[in-house]
Short mmCIF file of C-alpha atoms and ligand atoms in Angstrom, two decimals:
data_model
loop_
_atom_site.label_atom_id
_atom_site.label_comp_id
_atom_site.label_asym_id
_atom_site.label_seq_id
_atom_site.Cartn_x
_atom_site.Cartn_y
_atom_site.Cartn_z
CA UNK E 103 -5.11 -66.91 4.10
CA UNK E 104 -3.88 -64.85 7.02
CA UNK E 105 -1.18 -63.35 4.80
CA UNK E 106 -3.65 -62.26 2.12
CA UNK E 107 -6.01 -60.75 4.73
CA UNK E 108 -3.05 -58.87 6.10
CA UNK E 109 -2.11 -57.64 2.62
CA UNK E 110 -5.68 -56.41 1.98
CA UNK E 111 -5.69 -54.68 5.37
CA UNK E 112 -2.37 -52.98 4.60
CA UNK E 113 -3.66 -51.80 1.20
CA UNK E 114 -6.80 -50.35 2.80
CA UNK E 115 -4.71 -48.58 5.45
CA UNK E 116 -2.34 -47.10 2.84
CA UNK E 117 -5.31 -46.06 0.66
CA UNK E 118 -7.00 -44.41 3.63
CA UNK E 119 -3.80 -42.61 4.58
CA UNK E 120 -3.34 -41.14 1.10
CA UNK E 121 -6.98 -40.17 0.64
CA UNK E 122 -7.02 -38.47 4.07
CA UNK E 123 -3.88 -36.59 3.11
CA UNK E 124 -5.41 -35.56 -0.24
CA UNK E 125 -8.57 -34.35 1.53
CA UNK E 126 -6.47 -32.34 4.01
CA UNK E 127 -4.49 -30.80 1.17
CA UNK E 128 -7.71 -29.91 -0.71
CA UNK E 129 -9.14 -28.34 2.46
CA UNK E 130 -5.95 -26.39 3.00
CA UNK E 131 -6.03 -25.07 -0.60
CA UNK E 132 -9.72 -24.14 -0.21
CA UNK E 133 -8.88 -22.24 2.99
CA UNK E 134 -5.95 -20.44 1.33
CA UNK E 135 -8.16 -19.49 -1.63
CA UNK E 136 -10.87 -18.11 0.59
CA UNK E 137 -8.29 -16.09 2.58
CA UNK E 138 -6.97 -14.89 -0.79
CA UNK E 139 -10.39 -13.67 -1.96
CA UNK E 140 -10.87 -11.83 1.35
CA UNK E 141 -7.39 -10.27 1.08
CA UNK E 142 -7.90 -9.16 -2.53
CA UNK E 143 -11.31 -7.66 -1.73
CA UNK E 144 -9.78 -5.79 1.17
CA UNK E 145 -6.90 -4.59 -0.99
CA UNK E 146 -9.37 -3.19 -3.51
CA UNK E 147 -11.78 -1.73 -1.01
CA UNK E 148 -9.25 0.37 0.95
CA UNK E 149 -7.83 2.45 -1.93
CA UNK E 150 -11.25 2.71 -3.61
CA UNK E 151 -12.84 4.07 -0.43
CA UNK E 152 -10.08 6.61 -0.02
CA UNK E 153 -10.31 7.56 -3.70
CA UNK E 154 -14.02 8.17 -3.41
CA UNK E 155 -13.71 10.19 -0.23
CA UNK E 156 -10.96 12.43 -1.62
CA UNK E 157 -12.71 13.02 -4.94
CA UNK E 158 -15.90 13.94 -3.05
CA UNK E 159 -14.02 16.55 -1.01
CA UNK E 160 -12.51 17.99 -4.20
CA UNK E 161 -15.82 17.98 -6.08
CA UNK E 162 -17.63 19.76 -3.24
CA UNK E 163 -14.80 22.26 -2.88
CA UNK E 164 -14.37 21.25 0.74
CA UNK E 165 -10.63 21.85 0.75
CA UNK E 166 -9.02 24.19 3.26
CA UNK E 167 -5.99 25.27 1.25
CA UNK E 168 -4.10 24.82 -2.01
CA UNK E 169 -1.62 22.72 -0.05
CA UNK E 170 -4.43 20.35 1.01
CA UNK E 171 -5.73 20.20 -2.55
CA UNK E 172 -2.31 19.16 -3.78
CA UNK E 173 -2.03 16.58 -1.01
CA UNK E 174 -5.43 15.07 -1.97
CA UNK E 175 -4.36 14.79 -5.60
CA UNK E 176 -1.11 13.22 -4.48
CA UNK E 177 -2.98 10.62 -2.40
CA UNK E 178 -5.34 9.84 -5.28
CA UNK E 179 -2.36 9.37 -7.54
CA UNK E 180 -0.76 7.01 -5.00
CA UNK E 181 -3.95 5.00 -4.43
CA UNK E 182 -4.58 4.61 -8.17
CA UNK E 183 -0.99 3.37 -8.51
CA UNK E 184 -1.65 0.75 -5.84
CA UNK E 185 -4.81 -0.39 -7.61
CA UNK E 186 -3.05 -0.58 -10.94
CA UNK E 187 -0.25 -2.67 -9.45
CA UNK E 188 -2.73 -4.99 -7.79
CA UNK E 189 -4.60 -5.58 -11.05
CA UNK E 190 -1.33 -6.16 -12.92
CA UNK E 191 -0.21 -8.61 -10.25
CA UNK E 192 -3.48 -10.56 -10.50
CA UNK E 193 -3.30 -10.67 -14.31
CA UNK E 194 0.32 -11.73 -14.19
CA UNK E 195 -0.50 -14.44 -11.70
CA UNK E 196 -3.42 -15.68 -13.82
CA UNK E 197 -1.06 -16.06 -16.79
CA UNK E 198 1.52 -17.84 -14.63
CA UNK E 199 -1.11 -20.17 -13.16
CA UNK E 200 -2.38 -21.03 -16.64
CA UNK E 201 1.20 -21.79 -17.76
CA UNK E 202 0.90 -19.00 -20.32
CA UNK E 203 3.43 -16.48 -18.98
CA UNK E 204 6.28 -16.05 -21.42
CA UNK E 205 9.33 -13.92 -20.81
CA UNK E 206 10.85 -11.76 -23.55
CA UNK E 207 14.53 -11.80 -22.69
CA UNK E 208 16.81 -8.92 -23.63
CA UNK E 209 20.45 -8.39 -22.82
CA UNK E 210 20.49 -5.40 -20.46
CA UNK E 211 22.60 -3.56 -17.94
CA UNK E 212 20.61 -4.29 -14.75
CA UNK E 213 21.88 -1.33 -12.71
CA UNK E 214 19.61 1.35 -14.28
CA UNK E 215 16.62 -0.99 -13.81
CA UNK E 216 17.46 -1.46 -10.14
CA UNK E 217 17.89 2.27 -9.66
CA UNK E 218 14.66 3.16 -11.43
CA UNK E 219 12.60 0.58 -9.47
CA UNK E 220 14.09 1.94 -6.24
CA UNK E 221 13.33 5.55 -7.25
CA UNK E 222 9.76 4.75 -8.31
CA UNK E 223 9.20 2.77 -5.13
CA UNK E 224 10.39 5.66 -2.95
CA UNK E 225 8.31 8.19 -4.91
CA UNK E 226 5.14 6.15 -4.42
CA UNK E 227 5.69 6.01 -0.68
CA UNK E 228 6.68 9.60 0.02
CA UNK E 229 4.10 9.70 2.85
CA UNK E 230 5.83 6.95 4.83
CA UNK E 231 9.27 8.29 3.92
CA UNK E 232 10.73 4.93 3.02
CA UNK E 233 14.29 5.27 1.82
CA UNK E 234 15.81 2.67 -0.45
CA UNK E 235 19.61 2.60 -0.28
CA UNK E 236 21.02 1.30 -3.52
CA UNK E 237 24.51 -0.15 -3.47
CA UNK E 238 26.31 -1.33 -6.59
CA UNK E 239 29.42 -3.30 -5.69
CA UNK E 240 32.04 -3.16 -8.46
CA UNK E 241 31.36 -3.74 -12.14
CA UNK E 242 28.09 -5.55 -12.84
CA UNK E 243 27.81 -7.45 -16.14
CA UNK E 244 24.71 -7.52 -18.32
CA UNK E 245 21.96 -10.04 -17.72
CA UNK E 246 19.28 -11.47 -20.02
CA UNK E 247 15.93 -10.47 -18.55
CA UNK E 248 12.38 -9.55 -19.37
CA UNK E 249 12.60 -5.96 -18.10
CA UNK E 250 9.04 -5.75 -16.87
CA UNK E 251 9.09 -9.09 -15.08
CA UNK E 252 12.49 -8.44 -13.50
CA UNK E 253 11.33 -4.99 -12.33
CA UNK E 254 8.19 -6.55 -10.83
CA UNK E 255 10.22 -9.16 -8.96
CA UNK E 256 12.44 -6.44 -7.46
CA UNK E 257 9.39 -4.33 -6.65
CA UNK E 258 7.71 -7.22 -4.83
CA UNK E 259 10.81 -7.80 -2.71
CA UNK E 260 11.08 -4.07 -1.88
CA UNK E 261 7.37 -3.95 -1.10
CA UNK E 262 7.69 -6.86 1.32
CA UNK E 263 10.84 -5.40 2.88
CA UNK E 264 8.89 -2.21 3.65
CA UNK E 265 5.67 -3.99 4.71
CA UNK E 266 7.34 -6.38 7.13
CA UNK E 267 9.57 -3.78 8.79
CA UNK E 268 7.20 -1.87 11.08
CA UNK E 269 8.74 1.27 12.55
CA UNK E 270 11.70 1.21 10.14
CA UNK E 271 12.08 3.47 7.18
CA UNK E 272 15.11 2.13 5.35
CA UNK E 273 15.54 -0.87 3.10
CA UNK E 274 18.54 -1.78 1.02
CA UNK E 275 19.10 -3.19 -2.41
CA UNK E 276 22.57 -4.24 -3.44
CA UNK E 277 23.96 -5.60 -6.67
CA UNK E 278 27.17 -7.54 -7.17
CA UNK E 279 28.68 -10.12 -9.48
CA UNK E 280 30.76 -13.19 -8.81
CA UNK E 281 31.72 -16.29 -10.83
CA UNK E 282 29.53 -15.49 -13.81
CA UNK E 283 26.48 -14.83 -11.63
CA UNK E 284 24.82 -11.55 -10.74
CA UNK E 285 23.21 -11.12 -7.31
CA UNK E 286 20.43 -8.68 -6.41
CA UNK E 287 19.79 -8.57 -2.67
CA UNK E 288 16.94 -6.79 -0.94
CA UNK E 289 17.49 -6.46 2.81
CA UNK E 290 15.46 -5.14 5.70
CA UNK E 291 15.70 -5.01 9.50
CA UNK E 292 12.14 -6.17 9.94
CA UNK E 293 10.32 -9.04 11.64
CA UNK E 294 12.16 -11.81 9.77
CA UNK E 295 10.95 -15.27 8.77
CA UNK E 296 11.38 -18.44 10.83
CA UNK E 297 13.49 -21.22 9.30
CA UNK E 298 10.57 -23.60 8.80
CA UNK E 299 8.73 -21.07 6.60
CA UNK E 300 11.66 -20.28 4.27
CA UNK E 301 10.33 -22.65 1.59
CA UNK E 302 6.56 -22.44 1.72
CA UNK E 303 6.29 -18.62 1.66
CA UNK E 304 7.24 -18.89 -2.04
CA UNK E 305 4.07 -20.89 -2.72
CA UNK E 306 0.97 -19.17 -4.07
CA UNK E 307 -1.56 -17.83 -1.54
CA UNK E 308 0.71 -18.58 1.44
CA UNK E 309 0.89 -15.75 3.96
CA UNK E 310 2.35 -15.81 7.44
CA UNK E 311 0.45 -13.64 9.86
CA UNK E 312 2.27 -11.98 12.70
CA UNK E 313 1.11 -9.94 15.68
CA UNK E 314 4.00 -7.55 14.88
CA UNK E 315 2.24 -6.54 11.64
CA UNK E 316 -1.41 -7.44 12.27
CA UNK E 317 -3.16 -5.54 9.47
CA UNK E 318 -0.60 -5.64 6.70
CA UNK E 319 -2.24 -5.98 3.29
CA UNK E 320 -1.26 -8.72 0.87
CA UNK E 321 -2.48 -11.48 -1.41
CA UNK E 322 0.16 -14.15 -0.82
CA UNK E 323 1.17 -13.95 -4.49
CA UNK E 324 4.19 -11.63 -4.34
CA UNK E 325 6.88 -14.23 -3.66
CA UNK E 326 5.23 -16.87 -5.89
CA UNK E 327 5.58 -14.38 -8.75
CA UNK E 328 9.19 -13.61 -7.79
CA UNK E 329 10.01 -17.32 -7.83
CA UNK E 330 8.33 -17.89 -11.19
CA UNK E 331 10.17 -14.93 -12.75
CA UNK E 332 13.53 -16.05 -11.37
CA UNK E 333 13.03 -19.70 -12.41
CA UNK E 334 11.98 -18.48 -15.87
CA UNK E 335 15.30 -16.65 -16.15
CA UNK E 336 17.44 -19.64 -15.21
CA UNK E 337 18.20 -18.18 -11.79
CA UNK E 338 17.25 -18.82 -8.20
CA UNK E 339 16.02 -16.88 -5.23
CA UNK E 340 17.40 -17.45 -1.74
CA UNK E 341 16.53 -16.17 1.70
CA UNK E 342 18.61 -15.46 4.77
CA UNK E 343 16.39 -14.53 7.67
CA UNK E 344 15.54 -15.19 11.29
CA UNK E 345 12.71 -13.86 13.44
CA UNK E 346 13.58 -10.41 14.78
CA UNK E 347 16.76 -10.19 12.71
CA UNK E 348 15.50 -8.92 9.37
CA UNK E 349 15.57 -10.62 5.99
CA UNK E 350 17.69 -10.67 2.89
CA UNK E 351 16.12 -12.05 -0.28
CA UNK E 352 18.63 -12.57 -3.09
CA UNK E 353 17.86 -13.03 -6.76
CA UNK E 354 20.72 -14.76 -8.52
CA UNK E 355 20.90 -14.67 -12.34
CA UNK E 356 23.48 -15.90 -14.83
CA UNK E 357 25.62 -13.10 -16.33
CA UNK E 358 24.71 -12.61 -19.99
CA UNK E 359 28.16 -13.38 -21.41
CA UNK E 360 28.14 -16.87 -19.89
CA UNK E 361 24.47 -17.73 -20.34
P1 ADP S 58 2.05 -11.18 0.94
O1 ADP S 58 3.10 -10.18 1.29
O2 ADP S 58 1.01 -10.66 0.06
O3 ADP S 58 1.52 -11.87 2.16
P2 ADP S 58 4.15 -12.73 -0.35
O4 ADP S 58 4.04 -13.92 -1.24
O5 ADP S 58 4.85 -11.55 -0.91
O6 ADP S 58 2.68 -12.38 0.07
O7 ADP S 58 4.87 -13.16 0.98
C1 ADP S 58 4.44 -14.35 1.66
C2 ADP S 58 4.76 -14.23 3.14
O8 ADP S 58 6.18 -14.21 3.33
C3 ADP S 58 4.23 -12.97 3.78
O9 ADP S 58 2.89 -13.10 4.22
C4 ADP S 58 5.22 -12.77 4.95
O10 ADP S 58 4.80 -13.51 6.07
C5 ADP S 58 6.51 -13.40 4.46
N1 ADP S 58 7.49 -12.37 4.03
C6 ADP S 58 7.76 -12.00 2.76
N2 ADP S 58 8.72 -11.06 2.74
C7 ADP S 58 9.07 -10.84 4.02
C8 ADP S 58 10.02 -9.97 4.66
N3 ADP S 58 10.81 -9.15 3.97
N4 ADP S 58 10.11 -10.02 6.02
C9 ADP S 58 9.31 -10.85 6.72
N5 ADP S 58 8.40 -11.68 6.18
C10 ADP S 58 8.28 -11.68 4.85
#
């Protein structure tokens, strides 16, 4: 009798424990989603406001010089690029979340892709004079990638490297091969990531706020997309980082000849 009462009590306790945990998890996801909606709205509002303001100045001919006019066009070009990237990221994420993202793999030399992403990234940020140092160590074999997805993964890592390195204007991307694997590392000397967050920052919507970069824009999707791309290519992504000591994110892919 006593034993069966004890068993019932234990079952109730275990049930309560799991349902409380499920409720907490649901609440956490709801909070992350609401932060996400706020972040996306903010990310849209800022470039749109600046776009509107600049086009108004141009329309009303309230421009002091040809130099200013050119600068306004340049800023509009930059802001529209940001918006386009944001929309593409959201669409990409929606496909990933629905399990409908497929990768079209081609055998390619990755070095020109790395160089062109770095060049495009620098061009888009000419105002903040971010320099991307590209280093190719030795001969790098071909890899089988979906060009667009691979380029987006690199871009996201570069974007983070720049965003989370306040006061710095250099980031590095290096490429090397070893034992049938090809490594693409993006390094910065920024705020770094504490050990206990090395895993969960790759989950969707997760953002870590820091007083060192209080107003940095973001959706919490960048690394989730990187991870999905890398997993979808039979690779892995690793992180070496510590607070105040910068970060190195490395994408590791199988070389094409051995894959
Ligand atoms: P977002 O940048 O939009 O917040 P991500 O998924 O790209 O989303 O990154 C998740 C979190 O990981 C960021 O909020 C940030 O705290 C941390 N993080 C990513 N890259 C870096 C980096 N290079 N240095 C420091 N922290 C980083």
